[in-house]
Amino acid sequence: MQKWLIACEFTGTIRDSLISKGIMATSCDLLDSLTEGPHYKGDCRDLIYSGEFTHMVAHPPCQFLANSGARWWSNRQQEQKDALALVQELMDCPIPHIAIENPIGKINSAIRKPDCIVQPWMFGEGFTKATCFWLKNLPALRPSHIVEGREPAVWKMGPSKKGELPRWAKRSKTYQGIADAITSQWGLKQLVPETFQGTHRD
């Protein structure tokens, strides 16, 4: 039986998509979950060695890793080193099926290149936001619903109004179309070795 850990994530988007299809899933973050559902508030390293999870999608903080912040890297070398160490630990943990999600950035050169890069417009959302996945025993995500629109919504996102999610939280939220593709392509389909071409395996 599958049991998913959605690590470093508090919006519940992927977790709730999985649960809607009858798949067991728990999110984990230092923040409370924005939506009702199974959630562990704390360090994901409290859970990744428990042996109870078959799948993990992890969103390690990208503040010191994404190319968008490269101009500050020289003054944040220790923070970047710590961030990369967390990424490597997540990649190496004993969960059988793993996807690490992050923007294009330092992981590509310091650890390895991603196994696939997707855009929201490949999954029914008319926006651009390059999202990288580093995979272990999972196939690359395939476009499920290509739509018109190449609007860089994140760049044009204005300040949050009172009562809304802060801008940084909106930027990090997984698009629903990508979450549903994760559910349908990794959660609902039986994965066989032939589907892992181009992805990292133990």
mmCIF file of C-alpha atoms in Angstrom:
data_model
loop_
_atom_site.group_PDB
_atom_site.id
_atom_site.type_symbol
_atom_site.label_atom_id
_atom_site.label_comp_id
_atom_site.label_asym_id
_atom_site.label_seq_id
_atom_site.Cartn_x
_atom_site.Cartn_y
_atom_site.Cartn_z
ATOM 1 C CA MET A 1 0.000 0.000 0.000
ATOM 2 C CA GLN A 2 1.276 3.460 -0.886
ATOM 3 C CA LYS A 3 1.899 6.083 1.765
ATOM 4 C CA TRP A 4 3.172 9.473 0.641
ATOM 5 C CA LEU A 5 5.130 12.138 2.475
ATOM 6 C CA ILE A 6 4.899 15.655 1.045
ATOM 7 C CA ALA A 7 7.895 17.240 2.727
ATOM 8 C CA CYS A 8 8.627 20.932 3.318
ATOM 9 C CA GLU A 9 5.104 21.828 2.171
ATOM 10 C CA PHE A 10 2.248 23.467 4.056
ATOM 11 C CA THR A 11 -0.394 24.314 1.428
ATOM 12 C CA GLY A 12 -1.669 20.741 1.166
ATOM 13 C CA THR A 13 -2.050 20.918 -2.626
ATOM 14 C CA ILE A 14 -0.349 17.632 -3.538
ATOM 15 C CA ARG A 15 -1.422 15.909 -0.321
ATOM 16 C CA ASP A 16 -5.075 16.758 -0.905
ATOM 17 C CA SER A 17 -4.919 15.709 -4.570
ATOM 18 C CA LEU A 18 -3.582 12.291 -3.546
ATOM 19 C CA ILE A 19 -6.111 11.873 -0.753
ATOM 20 C CA SER A 20 -8.950 12.753 -3.144
ATOM 21 C CA LYS A 21 -8.065 9.575 -5.080
ATOM 22 C CA GLY A 22 -7.890 7.374 -1.993
ATOM 23 C CA ILE A 23 -4.109 7.487 -1.557
ATOM 24 C CA MET A 24 -2.671 7.906 1.940
ATOM 25 C CA ALA A 25 -0.637 11.110 2.224
ATOM 26 C CA THR A 26 0.810 13.330 4.940
ATOM 27 C CA SER A 27 2.357 16.752 4.538
ATOM 28 C CA CYS A 28 5.175 18.054 6.719
ATOM 29 C CA ASP A 29 6.498 21.543 7.320
ATOM 30 C CA LEU A 30 7.711 23.854 10.060
ATOM 31 C CA LEU A 31 4.452 25.779 9.492
ATOM 32 C CA ASP A 32 0.879 24.671 10.115
ATOM 33 C CA SER A 33 -1.047 23.295 7.142
ATOM 34 C CA LEU A 34 -3.258 25.795 5.328
ATOM 35 C CA THR A 35 -5.937 23.161 4.782
ATOM 36 C CA GLU A 36 -7.401 20.379 6.880
ATOM 37 C CA GLY A 37 -5.633 17.068 6.474
ATOM 38 C CA PRO A 38 -2.838 14.867 7.825
ATOM 39 C CA HIS A 39 0.094 17.142 8.634
ATOM 40 C CA TYR A 40 3.194 16.924 10.791
ATOM 41 C CA LYS A 41 4.487 20.267 12.043
ATOM 42 C CA GLY A 42 8.208 19.834 12.411
ATOM 43 C CA ASP A 43 11.432 18.838 10.648
ATOM 44 C CA CYS A 44 10.924 16.376 7.788
ATOM 45 C CA ARG A 45 13.997 14.496 9.007
ATOM 46 C CA ASP A 46 11.864 13.324 11.917
ATOM 47 C CA LEU A 47 9.894 11.242 9.377
ATOM 48 C CA ILE A 48 12.053 10.280 6.403
ATOM 49 C CA TYR A 49 13.809 7.446 8.250
ATOM 50 C CA SER A 50 10.640 6.031 9.850
ATOM 51 C CA GLY A 51 10.163 3.321 7.218
ATOM 52 C CA GLU A 52 6.445 4.057 6.878
ATOM 53 C CA PHE A 53 6.523 5.978 3.585
ATOM 54 C CA THR A 54 6.709 4.480 0.086
ATOM 55 C CA HIS A 55 6.786 7.795 -1.811
ATOM 56 C CA MET A 56 7.994 11.322 -1.118
ATOM 57 C CA VAL A 57 7.669 14.623 -2.928
ATOM 58 C CA ALA A 58 9.989 17.106 -1.219
ATOM 59 C CA HIS A 59 10.152 20.866 -1.671
ATOM 60 C CA PRO A 60 13.387 21.893 0.091
ATOM 61 C CA PRO A 61 13.561 25.669 0.655
ATOM 62 C CA CYS A 62 14.923 27.355 -2.453
ATOM 63 C CA GLN A 63 15.915 30.695 -0.916
ATOM 64 C CA PHE A 64 19.650 29.937 -1.192
ATOM 65 C CA LEU A 65 19.407 27.619 -4.219
ATOM 66 C CA ALA A 66 17.306 29.264 -6.950
ATOM 67 C CA ASN A 67 19.021 31.256 -9.693
ATOM 68 C CA SER A 68 16.686 34.152 -8.928
ATOM 69 C CA GLY A 69 18.742 34.764 -5.775
ATOM 70 C CA ALA A 70 22.188 34.154 -7.294
ATOM 71 C CA ARG A 71 23.314 37.755 -6.719
ATOM 72 C CA TRP A 72 23.288 37.079 -2.950
ATOM 73 C CA TRP A 73 25.026 33.682 -3.020
ATOM 74 C CA SER A 74 28.502 35.067 -2.268
ATOM 75 C CA ASN A 75 27.251 36.365 1.092
ATOM 76 C CA ARG A 76 25.236 33.253 1.921
ATOM 77 C CA GLN A 77 27.753 30.466 1.358
ATOM 78 C CA GLN A 78 27.105 28.621 4.622
ATOM 79 C CA GLU A 79 23.335 28.860 4.165
ATOM 80 C CA GLN A 80 23.703 27.484 0.642
ATOM 81 C CA LYS A 81 25.953 24.677 1.866
ATOM 82 C CA ASP A 82 23.337 23.729 4.483
ATOM 83 C CA ALA A 83 20.539 23.877 1.894
ATOM 84 C CA LEU A 84 22.451 21.582 -0.478
ATOM 85 C CA ALA A 85 23.185 19.173 2.375
ATOM 86 C CA LEU A 86 19.442 18.904 3.061
ATOM 87 C CA VAL A 87 18.726 18.252 -0.623
ATOM 88 C CA GLN A 88 21.340 15.498 -0.717
ATOM 89 C CA GLU A 89 19.968 13.939 2.474
ATOM 90 C CA LEU A 90 16.462 13.905 1.003
ATOM 91 C CA MET A 91 17.756 12.319 -2.204
ATOM 92 C CA ASP A 92 19.639 9.649 -0.247
ATOM 93 C CA CYS A 93 16.975 8.780 2.332
ATOM 94 C CA PRO A 94 15.553 5.212 2.251
ATOM 95 C CA ILE A 95 12.109 6.064 0.856
ATOM 96 C CA PRO A 96 11.755 3.946 -2.340
ATOM 97 C CA HIS A 97 10.188 6.551 -4.675
ATOM 98 C CA ILE A 98 11.345 10.159 -4.412
ATOM 99 C CA ALA A 99 10.809 13.432 -6.277
ATOM 100 C CA ILE A 100 12.715 16.548 -5.214
ATOM 101 C CA GLU A 101 11.176 19.771 -6.541
ATOM 102 C CA ASN A 102 13.001 23.091 -6.914
ATOM 103 C CA PRO A 103 13.478 25.933 -9.401
ATOM 104 C CA ILE A 104 16.451 25.981 -11.753
ATOM 105 C CA GLY A 105 19.474 26.777 -9.632
ATOM 106 C CA LYS A 106 22.461 25.543 -7.654
ATOM 107 C CA ILE A 107 21.312 21.915 -7.352
ATOM 108 C CA ASN A 108 21.887 21.507 -11.103
ATOM 109 C CA SER A 109 25.620 22.200 -10.823
ATOM 110 C CA ALA A 110 26.415 21.189 -7.239
ATOM 111 C CA ILE A 111 24.628 17.810 -7.205
ATOM 112 C CA ARG A 112 23.260 16.819 -10.603
ATOM 113 C CA LYS A 113 20.952 17.994 -13.371
ATOM 114 C CA PRO A 114 17.205 17.415 -12.953
ATOM 115 C CA ASP A 115 15.456 14.441 -14.523
ATOM 116 C CA CYS A 116 12.656 16.599 -15.895
ATOM 117 C CA ILE A 117 11.636 20.258 -16.100
ATOM 118 C CA VAL A 118 7.956 21.106 -16.399
ATOM 119 C CA GLN A 119 5.846 24.227 -16.873
ATOM 120 C CA PRO A 120 2.306 24.924 -15.587
ATOM 121 C CA TRP A 121 1.037 25.351 -19.170
ATOM 122 C CA MET A 122 1.782 21.653 -19.759
ATOM 123 C CA PHE A 123 -0.854 20.804 -17.143
ATOM 124 C CA GLY A 124 -3.796 23.091 -17.851
ATOM 125 C CA GLU A 125 -2.455 26.268 -16.213
ATOM 126 C CA GLY A 126 -1.650 29.090 -18.647
ATOM 127 C CA PHE A 127 1.496 30.329 -16.933
ATOM 128 C CA THR A 128 5.263 29.929 -17.079
ATOM 129 C CA LYS A 129 7.257 28.798 -14.045
ATOM 130 C CA ALA A 130 10.040 26.310 -14.762
ATOM 131 C CA THR A 131 9.928 23.575 -12.149
ATOM 132 C CA CYS A 132 12.674 20.947 -11.882
ATOM 133 C CA PHE A 133 12.276 17.420 -10.530
ATOM 134 C CA TRP A 134 15.120 15.167 -9.399
ATOM 135 C CA LEU A 135 13.716 11.637 -9.384
ATOM 136 C CA LYS A 136 14.409 8.299 -7.769
ATOM 137 C CA ASN A 137 12.463 5.323 -9.147
ATOM 138 C CA LEU A 138 9.849 7.545 -10.779
ATOM 139 C CA PRO A 139 9.242 8.352 -14.467
ATOM 140 C CA ALA A 140 9.451 11.892 -15.772
ATOM 141 C CA LEU A 141 6.150 13.740 -15.607
ATOM 142 C CA ARG A 142 4.447 13.904 -18.999
ATOM 143 C CA PRO A 143 2.346 16.887 -20.149
ATOM 144 C CA SER A 144 -1.309 16.090 -19.512
ATOM 145 C CA HIS A 145 -3.135 19.175 -20.835
ATOM 146 C CA ILE A 146 -1.169 21.695 -22.887
ATOM 147 C CA VAL A 147 -2.928 25.066 -22.998
ATOM 148 C CA GLU A 148 -2.356 28.505 -24.470
ATOM 149 C CA GLY A 149 -0.809 31.221 -22.344
ATOM 150 C CA ARG A 150 2.796 31.855 -21.448
ATOM 151 C CA GLU A 151 2.246 34.503 -18.788
ATOM 152 C CA PRO A 152 5.024 34.759 -16.163
ATOM 153 C CA ALA A 153 2.489 35.123 -13.381
ATOM 154 C CA VAL A 154 4.986 34.970 -10.542
ATOM 155 C CA TRP A 155 7.006 37.951 -11.786
ATOM 156 C CA LYS A 156 3.870 40.106 -12.078
ATOM 157 C CA MET A 157 2.457 39.041 -8.728
ATOM 158 C CA GLY A 158 1.717 42.123 -6.638
ATOM 159 C CA PRO A 159 2.000 42.520 -2.862
ATOM 160 C CA SER A 160 -0.424 40.400 -0.859
ATOM 161 C CA LYS A 161 -3.484 42.058 0.600
ATOM 162 C CA LYS A 162 -4.425 41.749 4.243
ATOM 163 C CA GLY A 163 -5.657 38.234 4.989
ATOM 164 C CA GLU A 164 -4.088 36.727 1.852
ATOM 165 C CA LEU A 165 -1.160 34.342 1.632
ATOM 166 C CA PRO A 166 2.157 36.229 1.693
ATOM 167 C CA ARG A 167 3.813 36.650 -1.707
ATOM 168 C CA TRP A 168 6.561 34.102 -0.961
ATOM 169 C CA ALA A 169 3.921 31.487 -0.124
ATOM 170 C CA LYS A 170 2.026 32.151 -3.353
ATOM 171 C CA ARG A 171 5.278 31.795 -5.303
ATOM 172 C CA SER A 172 6.019 28.407 -3.778
ATOM 173 C CA LYS A 173 2.537 26.884 -4.073
ATOM 174 C CA THR A 174 2.321 23.915 -6.450
ATOM 175 C CA TYR A 175 -0.027 24.486 -9.368
ATOM 176 C CA GLN A 176 -3.093 22.285 -9.109
ATOM 177 C CA GLY A 177 -2.550 20.827 -12.583
ATOM 178 C CA ILE A 178 0.945 19.643 -11.636
ATOM 179 C CA ALA A 179 -0.337 18.213 -8.341
ATOM 180 C CA ASP A 180 -3.034 16.272 -10.191
ATOM 181 C CA ALA A 181 -0.468 14.973 -12.703
ATOM 182 C CA ILE A 182 1.659 13.710 -9.814
ATOM 183 C CA THR A 183 -1.390 11.905 -8.470
ATOM 184 C CA SER A 184 -2.408 10.362 -11.789
ATOM 185 C CA GLN A 185 1.057 9.515 -13.171
ATOM 186 C CA TRP A 186 2.887 8.501 -10.003
ATOM 187 C CA GLY A 187 0.098 7.583 -7.614
ATOM 188 C CA LEU A 188 -2.585 5.856 -9.666
ATOM 189 C CA LYS A 189 -0.455 4.036 -12.257
ATOM 190 C CA GLN A 190 1.529 0.899 -11.565
ATOM 191 C CA LEU A 191 5.161 1.867 -12.033
ATOM 192 C CA VAL A 192 7.326 -0.583 -13.949
ATOM 193 C CA PRO A 193 11.086 -0.333 -14.568
ATOM 194 C CA GLU A 194 10.662 0.488 -18.276
ATOM 195 C CA THR A 195 9.036 3.800 -17.318
ATOM 196 C CA PHE A 196 12.136 4.990 -15.488
ATOM 197 C CA GLN A 197 14.183 5.833 -18.574
ATOM 198 C CA GLY A 198 16.134 9.012 -17.986
ATOM 199 C CA THR A 199 15.610 8.971 -14.224
ATOM 200 C CA HIS A 200 17.910 8.130 -11.358
ATOM 201 C CA ARG A 201 17.572 4.714 -9.770
ATOM 202 C CA ASP A 202 19.329 2.970 -6.931
#
